[in-house]
Short mmCIF file of C-alpha atoms in Angstrom, two decimals:
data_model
loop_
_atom_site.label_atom_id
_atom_site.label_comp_id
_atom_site.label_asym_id
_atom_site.label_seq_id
_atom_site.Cartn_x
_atom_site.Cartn_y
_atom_site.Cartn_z
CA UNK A 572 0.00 0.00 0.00
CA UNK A 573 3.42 2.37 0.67
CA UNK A 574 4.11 1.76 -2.63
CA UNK A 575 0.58 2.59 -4.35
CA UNK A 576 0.71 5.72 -2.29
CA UNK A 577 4.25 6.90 -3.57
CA UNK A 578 3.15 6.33 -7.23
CA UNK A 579 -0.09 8.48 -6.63
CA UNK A 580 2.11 11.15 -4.74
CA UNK A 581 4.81 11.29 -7.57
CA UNK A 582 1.67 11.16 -10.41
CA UNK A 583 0.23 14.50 -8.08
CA UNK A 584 3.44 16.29 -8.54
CA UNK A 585 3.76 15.09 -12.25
CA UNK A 586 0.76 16.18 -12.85
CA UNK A 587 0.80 20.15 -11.04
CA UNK A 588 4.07 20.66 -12.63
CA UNK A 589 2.16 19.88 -16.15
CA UNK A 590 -0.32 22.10 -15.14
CA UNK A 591 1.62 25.12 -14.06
CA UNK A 592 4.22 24.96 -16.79
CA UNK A 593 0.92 24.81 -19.43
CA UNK A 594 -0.74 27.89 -17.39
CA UNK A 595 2.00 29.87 -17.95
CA UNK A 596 2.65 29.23 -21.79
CA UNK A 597 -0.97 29.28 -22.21
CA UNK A 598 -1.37 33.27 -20.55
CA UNK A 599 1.86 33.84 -22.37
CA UNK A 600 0.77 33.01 -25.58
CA UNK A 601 -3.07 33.37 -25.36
CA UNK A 602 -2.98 37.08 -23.68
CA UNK A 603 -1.45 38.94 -26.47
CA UNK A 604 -3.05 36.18 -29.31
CA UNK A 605 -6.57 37.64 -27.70
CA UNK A 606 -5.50 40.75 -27.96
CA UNK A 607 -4.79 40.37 -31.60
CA UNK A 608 -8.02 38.89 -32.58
CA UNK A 609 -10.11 41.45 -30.63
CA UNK A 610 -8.20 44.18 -32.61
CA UNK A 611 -8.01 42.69 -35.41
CA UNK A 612 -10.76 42.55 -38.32
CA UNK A 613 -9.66 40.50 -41.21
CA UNK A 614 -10.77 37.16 -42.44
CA UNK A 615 -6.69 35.70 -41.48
CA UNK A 616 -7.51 36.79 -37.63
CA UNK A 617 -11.32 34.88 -37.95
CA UNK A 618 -9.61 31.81 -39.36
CA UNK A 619 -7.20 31.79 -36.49
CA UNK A 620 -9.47 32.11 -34.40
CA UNK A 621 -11.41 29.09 -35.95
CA UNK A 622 -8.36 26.78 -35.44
CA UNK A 623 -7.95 27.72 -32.11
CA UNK A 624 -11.56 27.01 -31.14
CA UNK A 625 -11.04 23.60 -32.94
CA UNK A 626 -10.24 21.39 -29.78
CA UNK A 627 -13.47 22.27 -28.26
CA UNK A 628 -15.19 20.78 -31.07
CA UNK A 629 -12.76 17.24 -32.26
CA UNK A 630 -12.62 14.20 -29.75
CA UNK A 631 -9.65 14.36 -27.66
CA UNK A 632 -8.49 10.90 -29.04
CA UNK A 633 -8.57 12.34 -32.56
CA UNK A 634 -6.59 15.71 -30.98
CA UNK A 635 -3.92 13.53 -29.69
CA UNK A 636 -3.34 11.87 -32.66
CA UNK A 637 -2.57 14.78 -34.54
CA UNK A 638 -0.87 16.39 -31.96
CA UNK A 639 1.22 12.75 -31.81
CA UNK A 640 2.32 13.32 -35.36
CA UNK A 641 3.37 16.23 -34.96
CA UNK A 642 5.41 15.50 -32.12
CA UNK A 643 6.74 12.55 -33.39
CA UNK A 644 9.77 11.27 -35.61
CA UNK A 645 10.15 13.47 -38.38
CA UNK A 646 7.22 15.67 -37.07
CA UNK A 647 7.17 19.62 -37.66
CA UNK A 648 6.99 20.73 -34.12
CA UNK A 649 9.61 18.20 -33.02
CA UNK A 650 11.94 19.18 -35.57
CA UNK A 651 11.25 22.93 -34.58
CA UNK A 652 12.09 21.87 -30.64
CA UNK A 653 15.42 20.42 -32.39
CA UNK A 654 14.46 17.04 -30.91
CA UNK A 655 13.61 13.75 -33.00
CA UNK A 656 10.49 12.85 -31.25
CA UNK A 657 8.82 14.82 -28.30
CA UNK A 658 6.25 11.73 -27.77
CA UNK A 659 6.63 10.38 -24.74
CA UNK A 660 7.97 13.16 -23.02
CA UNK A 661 6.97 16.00 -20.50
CA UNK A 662 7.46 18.70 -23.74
CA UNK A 663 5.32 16.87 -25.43
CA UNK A 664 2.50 16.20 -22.67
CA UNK A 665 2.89 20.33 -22.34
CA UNK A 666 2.47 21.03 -26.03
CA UNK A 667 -0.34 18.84 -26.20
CA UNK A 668 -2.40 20.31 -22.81
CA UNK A 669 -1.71 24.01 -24.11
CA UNK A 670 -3.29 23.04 -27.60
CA UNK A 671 -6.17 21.25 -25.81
CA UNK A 672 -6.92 24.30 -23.20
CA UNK A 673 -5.75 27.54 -25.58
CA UNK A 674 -9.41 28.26 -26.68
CA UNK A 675 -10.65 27.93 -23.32
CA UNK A 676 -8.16 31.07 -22.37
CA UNK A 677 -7.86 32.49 -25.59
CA UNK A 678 -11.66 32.96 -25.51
CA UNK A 679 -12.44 34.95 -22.26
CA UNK A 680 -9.79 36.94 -22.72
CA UNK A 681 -10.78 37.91 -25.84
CA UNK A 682 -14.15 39.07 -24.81
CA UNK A 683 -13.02 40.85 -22.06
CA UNK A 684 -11.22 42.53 -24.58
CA UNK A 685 -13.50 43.51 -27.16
CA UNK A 686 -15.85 44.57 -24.27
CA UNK A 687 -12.92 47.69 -23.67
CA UNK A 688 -15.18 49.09 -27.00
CA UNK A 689 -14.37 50.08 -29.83
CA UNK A 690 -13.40 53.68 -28.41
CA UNK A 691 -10.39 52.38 -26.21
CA UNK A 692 -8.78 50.48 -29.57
CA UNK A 693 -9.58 53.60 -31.72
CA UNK A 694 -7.00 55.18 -29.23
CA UNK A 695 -4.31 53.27 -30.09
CA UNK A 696 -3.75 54.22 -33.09
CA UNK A 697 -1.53 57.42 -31.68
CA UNK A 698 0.58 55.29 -28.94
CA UNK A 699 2.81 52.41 -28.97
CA UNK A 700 1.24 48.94 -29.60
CA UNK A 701 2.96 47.87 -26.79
CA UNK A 702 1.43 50.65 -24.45
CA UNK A 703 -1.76 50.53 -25.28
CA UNK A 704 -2.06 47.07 -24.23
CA UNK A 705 -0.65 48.27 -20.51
CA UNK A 706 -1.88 50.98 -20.28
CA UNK A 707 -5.27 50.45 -22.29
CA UNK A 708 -6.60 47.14 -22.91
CA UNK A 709 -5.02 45.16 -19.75
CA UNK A 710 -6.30 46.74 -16.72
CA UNK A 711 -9.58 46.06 -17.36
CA UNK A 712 -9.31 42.90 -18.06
CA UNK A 713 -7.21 41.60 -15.23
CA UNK A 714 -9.55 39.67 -13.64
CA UNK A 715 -10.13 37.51 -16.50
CA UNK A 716 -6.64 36.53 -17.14
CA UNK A 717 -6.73 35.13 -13.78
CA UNK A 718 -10.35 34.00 -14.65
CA UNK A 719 -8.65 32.23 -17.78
CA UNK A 720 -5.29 31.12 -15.78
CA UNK A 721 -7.86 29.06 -13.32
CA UNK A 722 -9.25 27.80 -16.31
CA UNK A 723 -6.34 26.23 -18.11
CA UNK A 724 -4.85 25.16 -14.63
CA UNK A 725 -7.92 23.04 -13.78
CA UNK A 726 -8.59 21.75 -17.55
CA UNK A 727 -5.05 20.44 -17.61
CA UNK A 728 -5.41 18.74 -14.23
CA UNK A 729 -8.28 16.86 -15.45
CA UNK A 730 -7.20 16.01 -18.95
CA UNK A 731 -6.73 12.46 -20.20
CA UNK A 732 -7.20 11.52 -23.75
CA UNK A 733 -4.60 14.27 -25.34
CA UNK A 734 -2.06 13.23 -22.52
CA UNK A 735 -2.37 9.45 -22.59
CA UNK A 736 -1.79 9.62 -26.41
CA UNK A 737 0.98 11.65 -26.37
CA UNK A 738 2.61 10.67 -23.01
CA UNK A 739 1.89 7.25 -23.06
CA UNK A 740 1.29 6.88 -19.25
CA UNK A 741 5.07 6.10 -18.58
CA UNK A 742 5.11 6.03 -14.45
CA UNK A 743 7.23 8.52 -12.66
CA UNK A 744 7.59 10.23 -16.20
CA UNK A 745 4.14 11.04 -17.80
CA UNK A 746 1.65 9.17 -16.01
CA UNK A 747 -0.35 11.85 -14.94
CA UNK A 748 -3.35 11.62 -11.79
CA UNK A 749 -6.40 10.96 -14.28
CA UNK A 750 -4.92 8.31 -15.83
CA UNK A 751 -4.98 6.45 -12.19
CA UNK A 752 -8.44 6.59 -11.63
CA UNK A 753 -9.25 4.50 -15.30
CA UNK A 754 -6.05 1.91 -14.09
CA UNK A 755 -7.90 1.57 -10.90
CA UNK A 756 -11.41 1.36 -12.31
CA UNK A 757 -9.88 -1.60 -14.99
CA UNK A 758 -8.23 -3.23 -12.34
CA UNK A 759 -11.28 -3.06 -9.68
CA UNK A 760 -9.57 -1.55 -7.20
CA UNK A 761 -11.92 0.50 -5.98
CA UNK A 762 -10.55 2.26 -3.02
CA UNK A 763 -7.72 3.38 -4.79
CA UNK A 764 -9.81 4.57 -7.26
CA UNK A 765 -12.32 6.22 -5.04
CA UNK A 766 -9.66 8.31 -3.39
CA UNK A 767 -8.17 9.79 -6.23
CA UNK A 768 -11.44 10.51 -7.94
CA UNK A 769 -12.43 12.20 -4.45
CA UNK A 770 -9.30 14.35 -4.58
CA UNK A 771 -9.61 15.53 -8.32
CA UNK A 772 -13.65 16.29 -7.10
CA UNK A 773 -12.33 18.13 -4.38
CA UNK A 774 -10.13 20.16 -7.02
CA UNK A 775 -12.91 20.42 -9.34
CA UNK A 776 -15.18 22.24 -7.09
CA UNK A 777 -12.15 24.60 -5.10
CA UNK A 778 -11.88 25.74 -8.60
CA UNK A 779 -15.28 26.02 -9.74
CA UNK A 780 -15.85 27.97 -6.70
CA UNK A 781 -12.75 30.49 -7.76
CA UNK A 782 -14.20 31.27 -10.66
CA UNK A 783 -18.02 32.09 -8.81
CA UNK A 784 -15.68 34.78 -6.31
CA UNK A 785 -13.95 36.00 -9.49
CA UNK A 786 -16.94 36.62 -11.29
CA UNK A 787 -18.80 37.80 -8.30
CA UNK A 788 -15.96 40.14 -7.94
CA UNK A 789 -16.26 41.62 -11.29
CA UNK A 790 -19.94 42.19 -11.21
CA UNK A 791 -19.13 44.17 -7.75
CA UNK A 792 -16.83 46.29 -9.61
CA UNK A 793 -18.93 46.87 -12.68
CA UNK A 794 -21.93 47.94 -10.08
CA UNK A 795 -19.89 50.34 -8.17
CA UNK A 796 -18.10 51.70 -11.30
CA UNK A 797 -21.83 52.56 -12.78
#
């Protein structure tokens, strides 16, 4: 039982590293792509946007397999990272988990946004690109990038199907929590099982409630600022 409870400890750090190494790439990369399609009007920025909305819609399996040939031999983004193959690997599992949650940051963020109006982005036309997101477009929508960092966080926590494809459940490597619970459930061991689907139900809904006090925040400060 020492042993069962090691592996599930090591698989909980595995898996909160994934998922605040993917948070950060996805605000880094999602807070200035939302800004870009918010600002932007052209049919390139809407077709963008389409791809990135594109994992809501496809079945994780099939979103892993792509992502799998990419990463692997001879695949574009593996030969970009200067590796052979990134299957298998924590890069990969990364790569994979931001291109599963991007849309559900890129999204928020977006809106929050557009919903600066059209008057704030006329205004940068006379600064900096650079300073009118600072000084313009980000304070109001600061919230939401935390919003949209919760997000991403708790989606990569509970992910499975892009992860298990491209990690391969490899334990002490890539063998994230989630893919515990389906082990267990195969094997019938439900206690193990049980306790491991408590704890990511226990994350679920600590997270769930963030995002009630964030929003619950904002509509405080949107009342007192009318």
């Amino acid at each position: 039982m020492d042993v069962v409870w090691a592996e599930i400890s090591q698989s909980v750090a595995l898996t909160i590293e994934l998922a605040s190494v993917a948070t950060v790439i996805l605000l880094v990369i999602g807070v200035p792509l939302a800004w870009w399609l918010a600002r932007s009007k052209t049919f390139a920025s809407e077709a963008v946007a389409t791809m990135i909305v594109l994992p809501l819609v496809l079945p994780p399996q099939a979103l892993g397999f792509g992502v799998l040939v990419l990463l692997g031999p001879g695949g574009v983004l593996a030969s970009f990272w200067g590796e052979r193959t990134l299957a298998f690997t924590f890069a990969g599992m990364a790569v994979g988990s931001v291109l599963s949650a991007l849309p559900l940051v890129v999204q928020p963020i977006r809106s929050a946004f557009v919903a600066t109006g059209d008057r704030s982005l006329k205004t940068t036309r006379r600064v900096s690109p650079l300073y009118a997101f600072i000084a313009i477009s980000a304070p109001p929508a600061r919230l939401e990038f935390v919003r949209a960092g919760v997000i991403g966080f708790s989606h990569t926590i509970g992910t499975f199907g892009v992860v298990m494809l491209i990690g391969g459940n490899i334990p002490g490597r890539t063998k994230v929590l989630s893919a515990y619970v389906v082990e267990y459930v195969q094997a019938s061991r439900w206690r193990e099982a049980s306790v491991v689907a408590g704890g990511m139900v226990l994350f679920a809904f600590a997270a769930i409630l963030t995002l009630a006090l964030i929003d619950r925040h904002s509509a405080r400060r949107g009342t007192e600022s009318s």
